[in-house]
PDB file of N, CA and C in Angstrom:
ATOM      1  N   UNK A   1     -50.424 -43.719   1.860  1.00 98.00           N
ATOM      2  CA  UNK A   1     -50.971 -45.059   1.990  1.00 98.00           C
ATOM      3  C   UNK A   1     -51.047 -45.684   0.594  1.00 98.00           C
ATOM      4  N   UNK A   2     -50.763 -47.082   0.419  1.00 98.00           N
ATOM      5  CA  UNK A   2     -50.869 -47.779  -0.800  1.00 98.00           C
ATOM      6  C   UNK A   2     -51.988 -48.991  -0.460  1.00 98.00           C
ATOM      7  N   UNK A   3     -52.760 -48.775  -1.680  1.00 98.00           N
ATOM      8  CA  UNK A   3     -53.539 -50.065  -1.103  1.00 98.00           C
ATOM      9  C   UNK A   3     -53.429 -51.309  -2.202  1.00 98.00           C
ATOM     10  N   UNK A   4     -53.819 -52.690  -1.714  1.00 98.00           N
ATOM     11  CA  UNK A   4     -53.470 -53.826  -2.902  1.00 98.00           C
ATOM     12  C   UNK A   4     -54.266 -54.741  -2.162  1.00 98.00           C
ATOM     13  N   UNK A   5     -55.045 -54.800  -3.348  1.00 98.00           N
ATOM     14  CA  UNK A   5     -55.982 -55.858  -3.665  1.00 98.00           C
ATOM     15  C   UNK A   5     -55.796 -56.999  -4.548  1.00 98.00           C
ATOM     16  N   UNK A   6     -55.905 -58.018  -4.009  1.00 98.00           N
ATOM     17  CA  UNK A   6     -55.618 -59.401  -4.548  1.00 98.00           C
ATOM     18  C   UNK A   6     -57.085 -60.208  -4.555  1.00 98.00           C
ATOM     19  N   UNK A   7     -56.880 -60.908  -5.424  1.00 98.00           N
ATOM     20  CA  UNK A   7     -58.267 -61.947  -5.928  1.00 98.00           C
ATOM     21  C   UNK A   7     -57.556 -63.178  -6.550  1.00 98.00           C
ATOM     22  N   UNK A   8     -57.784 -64.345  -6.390  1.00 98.00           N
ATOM     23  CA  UNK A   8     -57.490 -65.399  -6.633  1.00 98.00           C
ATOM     24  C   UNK A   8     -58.718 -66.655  -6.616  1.00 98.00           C
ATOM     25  N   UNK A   9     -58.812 -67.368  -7.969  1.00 98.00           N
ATOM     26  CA  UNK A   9     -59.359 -68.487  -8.266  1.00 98.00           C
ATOM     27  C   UNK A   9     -58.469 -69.906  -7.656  1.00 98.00           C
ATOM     28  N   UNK A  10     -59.195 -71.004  -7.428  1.00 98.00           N
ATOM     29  CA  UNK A  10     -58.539 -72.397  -6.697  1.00 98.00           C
ATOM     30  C   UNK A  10     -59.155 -73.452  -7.460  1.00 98.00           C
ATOM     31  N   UNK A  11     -58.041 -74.142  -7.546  1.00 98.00           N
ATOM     32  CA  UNK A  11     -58.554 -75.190  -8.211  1.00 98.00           C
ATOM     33  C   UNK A  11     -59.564 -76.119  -7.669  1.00 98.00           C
ATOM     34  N   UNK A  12     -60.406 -76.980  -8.288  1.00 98.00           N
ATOM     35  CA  UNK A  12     -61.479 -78.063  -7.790  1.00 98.00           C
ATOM     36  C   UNK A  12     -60.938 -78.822  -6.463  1.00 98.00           C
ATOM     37  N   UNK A  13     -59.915 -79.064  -6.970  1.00 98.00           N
ATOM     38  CA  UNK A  13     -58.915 -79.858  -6.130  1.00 98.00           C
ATOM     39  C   UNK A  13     -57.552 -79.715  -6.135  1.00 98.00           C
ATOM     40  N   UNK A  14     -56.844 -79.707  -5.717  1.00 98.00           N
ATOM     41  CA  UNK A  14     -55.300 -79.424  -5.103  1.00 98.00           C
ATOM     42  C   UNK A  14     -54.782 -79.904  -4.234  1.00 98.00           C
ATOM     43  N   UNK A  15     -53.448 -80.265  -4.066  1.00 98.00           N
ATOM     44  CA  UNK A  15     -52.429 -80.402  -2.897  1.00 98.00           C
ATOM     45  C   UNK A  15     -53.452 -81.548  -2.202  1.00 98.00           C
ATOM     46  N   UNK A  16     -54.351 -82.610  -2.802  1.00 98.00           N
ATOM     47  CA  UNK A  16     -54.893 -83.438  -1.502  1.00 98.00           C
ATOM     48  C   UNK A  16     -56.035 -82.938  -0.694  1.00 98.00           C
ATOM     49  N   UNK A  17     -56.837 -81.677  -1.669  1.00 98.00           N
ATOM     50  CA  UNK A  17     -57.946 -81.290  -0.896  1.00 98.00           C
ATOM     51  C   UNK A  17     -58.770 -80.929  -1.818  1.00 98.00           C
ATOM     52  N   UNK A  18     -60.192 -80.422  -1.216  1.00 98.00           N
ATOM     53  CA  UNK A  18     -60.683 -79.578  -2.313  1.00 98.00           C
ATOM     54  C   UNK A  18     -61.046 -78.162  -2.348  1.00 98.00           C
ATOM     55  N   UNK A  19     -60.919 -77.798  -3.099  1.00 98.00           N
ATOM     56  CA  UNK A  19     -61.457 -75.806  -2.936  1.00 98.00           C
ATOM     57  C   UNK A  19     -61.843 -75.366  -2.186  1.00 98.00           C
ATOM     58  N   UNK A  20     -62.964 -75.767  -0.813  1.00 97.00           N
ATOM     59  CA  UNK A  20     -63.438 -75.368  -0.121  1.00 97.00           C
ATOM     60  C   UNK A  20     -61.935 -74.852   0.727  1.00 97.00           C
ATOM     61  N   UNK A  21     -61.600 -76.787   0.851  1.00 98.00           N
ATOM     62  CA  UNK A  21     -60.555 -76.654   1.865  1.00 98.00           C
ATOM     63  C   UNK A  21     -59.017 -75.660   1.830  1.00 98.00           C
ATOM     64  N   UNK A  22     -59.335 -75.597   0.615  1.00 98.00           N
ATOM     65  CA  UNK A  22     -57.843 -75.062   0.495  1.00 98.00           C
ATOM     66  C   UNK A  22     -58.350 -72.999   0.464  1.00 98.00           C
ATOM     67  N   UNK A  23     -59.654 -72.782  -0.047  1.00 98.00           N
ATOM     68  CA  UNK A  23     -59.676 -71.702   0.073  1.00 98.00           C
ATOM     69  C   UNK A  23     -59.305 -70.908   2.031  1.00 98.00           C
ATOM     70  N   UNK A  24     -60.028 -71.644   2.812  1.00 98.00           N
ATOM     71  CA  UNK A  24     -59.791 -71.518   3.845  1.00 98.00           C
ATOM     72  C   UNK A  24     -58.521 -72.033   4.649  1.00 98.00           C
ATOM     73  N   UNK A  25     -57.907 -72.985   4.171  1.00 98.00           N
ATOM     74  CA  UNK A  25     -56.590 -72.933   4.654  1.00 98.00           C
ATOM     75  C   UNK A  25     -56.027 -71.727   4.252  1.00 98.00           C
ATOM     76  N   UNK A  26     -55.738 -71.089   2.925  1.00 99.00           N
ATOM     77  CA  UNK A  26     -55.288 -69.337   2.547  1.00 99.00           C
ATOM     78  C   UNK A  26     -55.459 -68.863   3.539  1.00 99.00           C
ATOM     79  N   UNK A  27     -56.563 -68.776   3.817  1.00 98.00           N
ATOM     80  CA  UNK A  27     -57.715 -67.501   4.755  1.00 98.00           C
ATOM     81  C   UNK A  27     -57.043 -67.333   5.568  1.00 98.00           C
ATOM     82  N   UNK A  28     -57.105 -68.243   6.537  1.00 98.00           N
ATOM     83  CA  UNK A  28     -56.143 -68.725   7.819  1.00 98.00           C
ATOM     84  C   UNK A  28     -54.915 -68.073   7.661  1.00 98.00           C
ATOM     85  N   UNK A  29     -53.971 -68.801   6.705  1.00 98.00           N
ATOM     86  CA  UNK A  29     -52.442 -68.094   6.597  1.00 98.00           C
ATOM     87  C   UNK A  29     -52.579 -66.399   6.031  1.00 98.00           C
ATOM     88  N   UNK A  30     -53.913 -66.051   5.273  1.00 99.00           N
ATOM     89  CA  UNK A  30     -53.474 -64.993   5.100  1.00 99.00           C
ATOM     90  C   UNK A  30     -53.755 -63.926   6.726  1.00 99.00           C
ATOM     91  N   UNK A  31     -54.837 -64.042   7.306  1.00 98.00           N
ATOM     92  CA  UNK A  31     -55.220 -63.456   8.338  1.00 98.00           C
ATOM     93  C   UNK A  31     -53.772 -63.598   9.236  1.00 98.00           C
ATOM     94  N   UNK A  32     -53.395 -64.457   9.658  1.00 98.00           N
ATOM     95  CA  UNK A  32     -52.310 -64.441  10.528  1.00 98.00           C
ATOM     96  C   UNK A  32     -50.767 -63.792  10.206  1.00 98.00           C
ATOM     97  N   UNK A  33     -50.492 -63.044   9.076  1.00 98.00           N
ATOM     98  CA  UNK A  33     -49.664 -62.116   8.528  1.00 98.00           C
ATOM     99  C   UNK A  33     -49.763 -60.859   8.984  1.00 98.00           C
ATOM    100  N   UNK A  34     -50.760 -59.795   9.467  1.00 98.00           N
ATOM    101  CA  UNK A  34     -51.024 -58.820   9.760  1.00 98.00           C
ATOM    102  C   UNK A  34     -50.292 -58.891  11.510  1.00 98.00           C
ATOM    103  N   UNK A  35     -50.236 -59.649  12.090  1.00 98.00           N
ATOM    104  CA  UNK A  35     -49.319 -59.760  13.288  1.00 98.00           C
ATOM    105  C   UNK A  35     -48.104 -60.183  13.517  1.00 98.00           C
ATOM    106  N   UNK A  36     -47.339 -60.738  12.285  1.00 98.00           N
ATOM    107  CA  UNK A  36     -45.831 -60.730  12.098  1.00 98.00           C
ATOM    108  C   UNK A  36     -45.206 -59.874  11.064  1.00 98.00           C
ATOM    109  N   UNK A  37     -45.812 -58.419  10.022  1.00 98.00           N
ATOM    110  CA  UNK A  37     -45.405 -57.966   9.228  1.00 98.00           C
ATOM    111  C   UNK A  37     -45.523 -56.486   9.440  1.00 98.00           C
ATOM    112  N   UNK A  38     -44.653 -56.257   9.594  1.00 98.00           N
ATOM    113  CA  UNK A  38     -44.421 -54.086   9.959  1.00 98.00           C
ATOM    114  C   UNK A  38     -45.766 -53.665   8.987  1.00 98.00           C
ATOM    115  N   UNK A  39     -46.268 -52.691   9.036  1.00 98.00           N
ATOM    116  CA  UNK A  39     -46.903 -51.311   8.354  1.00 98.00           C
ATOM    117  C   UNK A  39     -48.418 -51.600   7.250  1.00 98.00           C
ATOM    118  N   UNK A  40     -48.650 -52.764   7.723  1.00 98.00           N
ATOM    119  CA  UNK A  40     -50.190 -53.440   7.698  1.00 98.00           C
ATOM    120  C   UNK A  40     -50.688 -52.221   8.019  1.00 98.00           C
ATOM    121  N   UNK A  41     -52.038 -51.131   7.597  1.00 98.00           N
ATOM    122  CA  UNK A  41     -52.640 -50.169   7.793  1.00 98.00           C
ATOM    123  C   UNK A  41     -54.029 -51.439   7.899  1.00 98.00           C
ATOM    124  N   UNK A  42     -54.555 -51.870   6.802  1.00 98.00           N
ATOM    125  CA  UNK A  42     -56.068 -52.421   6.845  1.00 98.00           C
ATOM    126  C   UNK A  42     -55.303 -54.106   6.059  1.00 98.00           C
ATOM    127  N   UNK A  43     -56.445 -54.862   6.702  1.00 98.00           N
ATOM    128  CA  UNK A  43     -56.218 -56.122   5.893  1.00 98.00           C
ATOM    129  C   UNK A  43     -57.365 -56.821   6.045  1.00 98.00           C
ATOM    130  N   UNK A  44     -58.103 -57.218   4.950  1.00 98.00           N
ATOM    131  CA  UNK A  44     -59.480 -58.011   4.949  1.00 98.00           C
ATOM    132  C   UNK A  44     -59.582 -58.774   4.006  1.00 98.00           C
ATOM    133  N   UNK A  45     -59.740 -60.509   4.365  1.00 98.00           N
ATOM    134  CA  UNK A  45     -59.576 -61.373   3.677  1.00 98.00           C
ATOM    135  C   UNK A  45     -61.151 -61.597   3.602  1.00 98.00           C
ATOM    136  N   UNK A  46     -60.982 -61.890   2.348  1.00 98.00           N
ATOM    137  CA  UNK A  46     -62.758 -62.281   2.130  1.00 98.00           C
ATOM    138  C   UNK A  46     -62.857 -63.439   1.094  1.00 98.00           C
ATOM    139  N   UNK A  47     -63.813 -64.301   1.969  1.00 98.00           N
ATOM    140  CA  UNK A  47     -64.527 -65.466   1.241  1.00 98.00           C
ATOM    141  C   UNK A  47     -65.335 -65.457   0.282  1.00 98.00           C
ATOM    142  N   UNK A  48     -65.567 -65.866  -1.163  1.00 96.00           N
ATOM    143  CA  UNK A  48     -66.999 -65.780  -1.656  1.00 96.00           C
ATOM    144  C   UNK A  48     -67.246 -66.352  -1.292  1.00 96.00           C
ATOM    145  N   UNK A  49     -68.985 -65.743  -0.779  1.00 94.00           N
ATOM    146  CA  UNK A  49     -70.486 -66.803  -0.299  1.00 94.00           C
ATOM    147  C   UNK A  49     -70.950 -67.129  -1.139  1.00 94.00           C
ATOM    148  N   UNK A  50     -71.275 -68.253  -1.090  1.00 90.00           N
ATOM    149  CA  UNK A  50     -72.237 -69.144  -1.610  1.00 90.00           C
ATOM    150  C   UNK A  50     -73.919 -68.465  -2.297  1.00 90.00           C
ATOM    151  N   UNK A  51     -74.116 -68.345  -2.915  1.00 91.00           N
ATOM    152  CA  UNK A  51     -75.402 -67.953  -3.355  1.00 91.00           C
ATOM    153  C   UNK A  51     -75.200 -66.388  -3.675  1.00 91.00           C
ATOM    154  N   UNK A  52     -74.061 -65.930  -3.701  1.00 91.00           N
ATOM    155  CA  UNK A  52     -73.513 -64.102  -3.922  1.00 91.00           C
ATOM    156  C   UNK A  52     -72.737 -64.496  -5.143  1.00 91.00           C
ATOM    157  N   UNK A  53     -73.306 -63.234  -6.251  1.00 92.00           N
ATOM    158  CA  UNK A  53     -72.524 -63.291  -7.576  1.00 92.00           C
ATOM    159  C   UNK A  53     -70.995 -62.824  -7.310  1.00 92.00           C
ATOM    160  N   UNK A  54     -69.944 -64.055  -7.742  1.00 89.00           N
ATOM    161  CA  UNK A  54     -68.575 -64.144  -7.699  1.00 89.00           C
ATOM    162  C   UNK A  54     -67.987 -64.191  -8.517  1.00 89.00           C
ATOM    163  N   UNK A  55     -67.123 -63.308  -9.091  1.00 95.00           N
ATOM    164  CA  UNK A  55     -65.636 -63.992 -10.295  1.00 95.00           C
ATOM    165  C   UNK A  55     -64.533 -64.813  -9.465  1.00 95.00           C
ATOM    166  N   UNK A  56     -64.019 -64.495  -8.042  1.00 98.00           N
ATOM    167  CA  UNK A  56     -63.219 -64.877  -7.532  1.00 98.00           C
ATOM    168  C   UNK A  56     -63.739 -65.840  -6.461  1.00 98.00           C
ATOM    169  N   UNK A  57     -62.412 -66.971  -6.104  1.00 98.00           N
ATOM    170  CA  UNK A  57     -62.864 -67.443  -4.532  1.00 98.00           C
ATOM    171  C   UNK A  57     -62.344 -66.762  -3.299  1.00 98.00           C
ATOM    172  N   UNK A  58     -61.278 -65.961  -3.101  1.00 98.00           N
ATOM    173  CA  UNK A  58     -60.884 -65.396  -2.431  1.00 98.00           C
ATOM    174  C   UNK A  58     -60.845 -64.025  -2.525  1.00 98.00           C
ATOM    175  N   UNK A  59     -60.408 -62.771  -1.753  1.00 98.00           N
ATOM    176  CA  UNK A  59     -59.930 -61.792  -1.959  1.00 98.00           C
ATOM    177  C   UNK A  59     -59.237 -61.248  -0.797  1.00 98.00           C
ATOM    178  N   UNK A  60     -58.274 -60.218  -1.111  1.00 99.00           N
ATOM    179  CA  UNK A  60     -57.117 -59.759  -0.023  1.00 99.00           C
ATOM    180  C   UNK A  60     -57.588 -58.189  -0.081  1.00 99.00           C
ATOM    181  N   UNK A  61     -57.847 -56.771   0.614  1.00 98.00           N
ATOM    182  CA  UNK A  61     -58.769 -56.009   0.235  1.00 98.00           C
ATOM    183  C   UNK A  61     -57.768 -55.770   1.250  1.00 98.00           C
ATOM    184  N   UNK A  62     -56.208 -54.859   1.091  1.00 98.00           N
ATOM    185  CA  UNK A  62     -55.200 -54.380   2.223  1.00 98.00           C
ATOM    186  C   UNK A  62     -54.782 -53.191   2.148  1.00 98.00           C
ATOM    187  N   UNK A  63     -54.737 -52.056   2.968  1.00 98.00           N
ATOM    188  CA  UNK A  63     -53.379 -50.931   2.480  1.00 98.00           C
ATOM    189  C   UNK A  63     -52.272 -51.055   3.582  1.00 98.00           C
ATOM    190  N   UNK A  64     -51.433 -50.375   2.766  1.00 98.00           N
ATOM    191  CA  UNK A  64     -49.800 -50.587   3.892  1.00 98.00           C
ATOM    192  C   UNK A  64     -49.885 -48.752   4.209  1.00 98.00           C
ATOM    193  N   UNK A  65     -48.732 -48.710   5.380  1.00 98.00           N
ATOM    194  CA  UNK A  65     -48.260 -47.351   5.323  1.00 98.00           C
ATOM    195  C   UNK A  65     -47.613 -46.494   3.966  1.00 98.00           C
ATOM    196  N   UNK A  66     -46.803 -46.783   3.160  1.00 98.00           N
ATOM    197  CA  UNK A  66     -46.610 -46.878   1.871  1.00 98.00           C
ATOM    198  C   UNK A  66     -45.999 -47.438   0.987  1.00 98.00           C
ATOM    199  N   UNK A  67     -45.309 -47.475  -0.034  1.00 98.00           N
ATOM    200  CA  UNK A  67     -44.851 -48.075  -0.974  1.00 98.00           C
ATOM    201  C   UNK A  67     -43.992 -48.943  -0.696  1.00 98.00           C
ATOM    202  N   UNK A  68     -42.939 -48.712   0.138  1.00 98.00           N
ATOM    203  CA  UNK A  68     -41.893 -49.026   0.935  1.00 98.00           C
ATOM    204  C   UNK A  68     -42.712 -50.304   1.816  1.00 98.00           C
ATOM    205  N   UNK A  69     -43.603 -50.047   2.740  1.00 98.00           N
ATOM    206  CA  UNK A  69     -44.315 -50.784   3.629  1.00 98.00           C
ATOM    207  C   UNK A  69     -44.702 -52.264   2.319  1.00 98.00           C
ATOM    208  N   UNK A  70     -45.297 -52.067   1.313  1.00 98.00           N
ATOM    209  CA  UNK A  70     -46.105 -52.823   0.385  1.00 98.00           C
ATOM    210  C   UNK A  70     -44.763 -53.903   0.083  1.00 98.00           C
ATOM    211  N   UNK A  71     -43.430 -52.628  -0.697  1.00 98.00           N
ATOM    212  CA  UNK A  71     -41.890 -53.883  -0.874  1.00 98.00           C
ATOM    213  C   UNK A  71     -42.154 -54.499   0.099  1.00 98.00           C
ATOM    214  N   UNK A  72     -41.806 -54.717   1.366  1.00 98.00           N
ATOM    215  CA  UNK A  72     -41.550 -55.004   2.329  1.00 98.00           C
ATOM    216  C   UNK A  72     -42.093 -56.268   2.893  1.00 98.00           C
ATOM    217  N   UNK A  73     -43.375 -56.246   2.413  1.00 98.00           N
ATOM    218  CA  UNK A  73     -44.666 -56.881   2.818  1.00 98.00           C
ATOM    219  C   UNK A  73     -44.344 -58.281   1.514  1.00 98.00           C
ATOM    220  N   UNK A  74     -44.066 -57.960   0.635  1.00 98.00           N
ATOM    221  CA  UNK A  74     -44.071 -59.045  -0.742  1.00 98.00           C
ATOM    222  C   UNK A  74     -42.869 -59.830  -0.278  1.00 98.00           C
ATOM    223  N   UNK A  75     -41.637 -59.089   0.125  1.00 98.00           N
ATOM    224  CA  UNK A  75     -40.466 -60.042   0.164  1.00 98.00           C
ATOM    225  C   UNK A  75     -40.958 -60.738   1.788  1.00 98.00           C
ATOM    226  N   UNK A  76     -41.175 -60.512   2.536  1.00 98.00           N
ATOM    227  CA  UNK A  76     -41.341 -61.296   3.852  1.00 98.00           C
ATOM    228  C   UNK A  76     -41.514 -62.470   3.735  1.00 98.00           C
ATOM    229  N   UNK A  77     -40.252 -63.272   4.737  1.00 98.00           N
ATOM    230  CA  UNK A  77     -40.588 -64.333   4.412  1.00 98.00           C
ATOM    231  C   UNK A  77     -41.801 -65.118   5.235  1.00 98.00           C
ATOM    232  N   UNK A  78     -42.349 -64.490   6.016  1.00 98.00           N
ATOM    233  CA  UNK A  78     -44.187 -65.300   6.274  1.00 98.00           C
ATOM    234  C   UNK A  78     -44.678 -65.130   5.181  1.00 98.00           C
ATOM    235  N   UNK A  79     -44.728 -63.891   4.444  1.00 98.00           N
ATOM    236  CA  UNK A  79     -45.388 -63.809   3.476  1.00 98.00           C
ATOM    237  C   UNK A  79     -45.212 -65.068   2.163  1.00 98.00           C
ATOM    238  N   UNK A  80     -43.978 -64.655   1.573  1.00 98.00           N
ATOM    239  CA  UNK A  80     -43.667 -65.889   0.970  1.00 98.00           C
ATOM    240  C   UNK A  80     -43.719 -67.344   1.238  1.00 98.00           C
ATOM    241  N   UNK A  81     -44.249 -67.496   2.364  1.00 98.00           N
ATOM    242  CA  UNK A  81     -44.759 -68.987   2.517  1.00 98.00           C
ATOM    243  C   UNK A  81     -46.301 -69.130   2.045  1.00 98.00           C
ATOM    244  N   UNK A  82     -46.939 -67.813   2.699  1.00 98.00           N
ATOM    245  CA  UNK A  82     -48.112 -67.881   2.036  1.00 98.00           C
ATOM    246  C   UNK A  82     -48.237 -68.091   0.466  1.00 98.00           C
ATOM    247  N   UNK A  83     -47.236 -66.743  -0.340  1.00 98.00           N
ATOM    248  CA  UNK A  83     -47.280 -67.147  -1.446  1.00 98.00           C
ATOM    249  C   UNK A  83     -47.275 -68.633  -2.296  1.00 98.00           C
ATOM    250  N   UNK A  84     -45.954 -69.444  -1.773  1.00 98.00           N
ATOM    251  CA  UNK A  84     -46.172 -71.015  -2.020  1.00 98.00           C
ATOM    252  C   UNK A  84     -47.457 -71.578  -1.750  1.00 98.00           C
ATOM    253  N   UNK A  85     -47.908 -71.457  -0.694  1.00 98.00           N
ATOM    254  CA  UNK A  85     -49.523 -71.954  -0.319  1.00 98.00           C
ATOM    255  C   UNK A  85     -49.960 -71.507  -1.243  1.00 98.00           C
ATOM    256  N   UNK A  86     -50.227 -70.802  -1.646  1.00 98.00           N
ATOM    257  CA  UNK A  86     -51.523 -69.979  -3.100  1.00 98.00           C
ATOM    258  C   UNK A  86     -50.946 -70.630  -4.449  1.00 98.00           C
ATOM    259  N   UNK A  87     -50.074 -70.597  -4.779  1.00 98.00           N
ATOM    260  CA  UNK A  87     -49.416 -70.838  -5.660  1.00 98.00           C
ATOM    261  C   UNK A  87     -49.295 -72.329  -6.093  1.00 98.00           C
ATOM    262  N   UNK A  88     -49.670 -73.538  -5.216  1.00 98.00           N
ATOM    263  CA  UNK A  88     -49.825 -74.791  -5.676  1.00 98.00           C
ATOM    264  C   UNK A  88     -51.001 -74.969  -5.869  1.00 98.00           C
ATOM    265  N   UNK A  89     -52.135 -74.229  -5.576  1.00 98.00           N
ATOM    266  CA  UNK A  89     -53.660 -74.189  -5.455  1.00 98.00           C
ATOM    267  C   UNK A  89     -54.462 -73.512  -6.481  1.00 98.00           C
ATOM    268  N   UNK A  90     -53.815 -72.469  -6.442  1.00 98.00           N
ATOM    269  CA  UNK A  90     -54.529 -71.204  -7.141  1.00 98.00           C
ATOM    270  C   UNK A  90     -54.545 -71.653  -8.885  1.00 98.00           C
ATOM    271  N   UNK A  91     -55.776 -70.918  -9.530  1.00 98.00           N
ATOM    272  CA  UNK A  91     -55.641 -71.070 -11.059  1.00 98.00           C
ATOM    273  C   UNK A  91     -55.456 -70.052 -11.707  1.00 98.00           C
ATOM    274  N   UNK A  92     -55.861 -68.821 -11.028  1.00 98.00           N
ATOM    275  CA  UNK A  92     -55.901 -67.457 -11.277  1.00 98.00           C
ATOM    276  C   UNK A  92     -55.158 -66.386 -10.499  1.00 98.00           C
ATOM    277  N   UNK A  93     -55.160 -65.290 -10.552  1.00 98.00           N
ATOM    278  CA  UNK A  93     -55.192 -64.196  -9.578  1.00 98.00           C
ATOM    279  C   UNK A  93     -55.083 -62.729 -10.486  1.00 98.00           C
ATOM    280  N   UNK A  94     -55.986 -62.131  -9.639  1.00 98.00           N
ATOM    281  CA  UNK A  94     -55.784 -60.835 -10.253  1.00 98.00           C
ATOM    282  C   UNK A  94     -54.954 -59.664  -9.217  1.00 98.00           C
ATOM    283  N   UNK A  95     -54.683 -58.509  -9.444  1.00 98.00           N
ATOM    284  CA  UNK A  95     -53.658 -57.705  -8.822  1.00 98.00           C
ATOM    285  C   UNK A  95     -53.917 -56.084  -8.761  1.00 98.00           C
ATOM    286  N   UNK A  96     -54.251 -55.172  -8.343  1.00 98.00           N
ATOM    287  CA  UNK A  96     -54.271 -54.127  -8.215  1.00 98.00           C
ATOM    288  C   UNK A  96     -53.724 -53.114  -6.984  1.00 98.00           C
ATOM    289  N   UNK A  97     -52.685 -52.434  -7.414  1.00 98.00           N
ATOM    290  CA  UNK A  97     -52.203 -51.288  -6.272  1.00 98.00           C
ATOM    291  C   UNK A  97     -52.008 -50.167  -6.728  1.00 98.00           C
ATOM    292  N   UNK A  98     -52.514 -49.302  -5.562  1.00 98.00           N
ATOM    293  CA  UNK A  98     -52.635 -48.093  -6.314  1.00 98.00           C
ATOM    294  C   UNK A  98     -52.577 -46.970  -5.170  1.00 98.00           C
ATOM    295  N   UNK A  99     -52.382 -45.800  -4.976  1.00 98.00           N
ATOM    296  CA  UNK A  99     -52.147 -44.819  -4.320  1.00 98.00           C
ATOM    297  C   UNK A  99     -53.380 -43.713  -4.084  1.00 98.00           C
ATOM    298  N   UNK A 100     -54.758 -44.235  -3.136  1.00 97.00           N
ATOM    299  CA  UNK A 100     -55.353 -43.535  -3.152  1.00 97.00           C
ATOM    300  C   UNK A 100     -55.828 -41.782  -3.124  1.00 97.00           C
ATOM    301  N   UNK A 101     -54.565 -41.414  -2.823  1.00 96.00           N
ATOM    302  CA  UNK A 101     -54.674 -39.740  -2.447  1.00 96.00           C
ATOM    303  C   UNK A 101     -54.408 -39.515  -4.085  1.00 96.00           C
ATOM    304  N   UNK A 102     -53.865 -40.331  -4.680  1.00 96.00           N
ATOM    305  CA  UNK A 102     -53.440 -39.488  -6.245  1.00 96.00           C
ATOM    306  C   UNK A 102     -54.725 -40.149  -7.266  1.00 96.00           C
ATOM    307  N   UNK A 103     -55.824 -40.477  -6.660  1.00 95.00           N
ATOM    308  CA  UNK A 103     -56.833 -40.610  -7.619  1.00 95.00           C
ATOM    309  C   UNK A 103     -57.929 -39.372  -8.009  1.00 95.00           C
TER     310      UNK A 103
END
């Protein structure tokens, strides 16, 4: 199993909306990937709340079957639409994958 965690900051405003809106438009596109993409093991999109200490506005908290599953998952093209979505919005993102049995 590989797991990858994503975190991403949004701008004030973007694309004609504002942060709120656009964090949850993500949300949306990211949740609906786990039912068009092979070897999804876990996938949990998470909001920061309001009044909870945050660095990020979003987070992606996923593992695949393995490494192979993870390629797989980046080139897709649902996926890559999402990516464009994040990518006109976003100010940040951070990235971590890693192979839990070899920790």
């Amino acid at each position: 199993m590989i797991k990858h965690i994503v975190a991403w900051n949004f701008a004030d405003e973007a694309e004609g909306a504002d942060k709120a809106t656009n964090v949850a438009l993500v949300a949306d596109a990211l949740r609906a990937l786990p039912a068009v993409i092979d070897g999804i093991v876990e996938f949990e999109v998470v909001v920061a709340q309001p009044g909870m200490d945050m660095t990020f506005d979003l987070a992606l908290n996923s593992a695949f079957t393995d490494a192979e599953a993870l390629q797989a998952y980046a080139v897709h093209p649902e996926h890559q639409k999402v990516v464009a979505l994040i990518g006109a919005r976003r100010t940040g993102r951070a990235c971590i994958d890693y192979d839990p049995e070899k920790l």
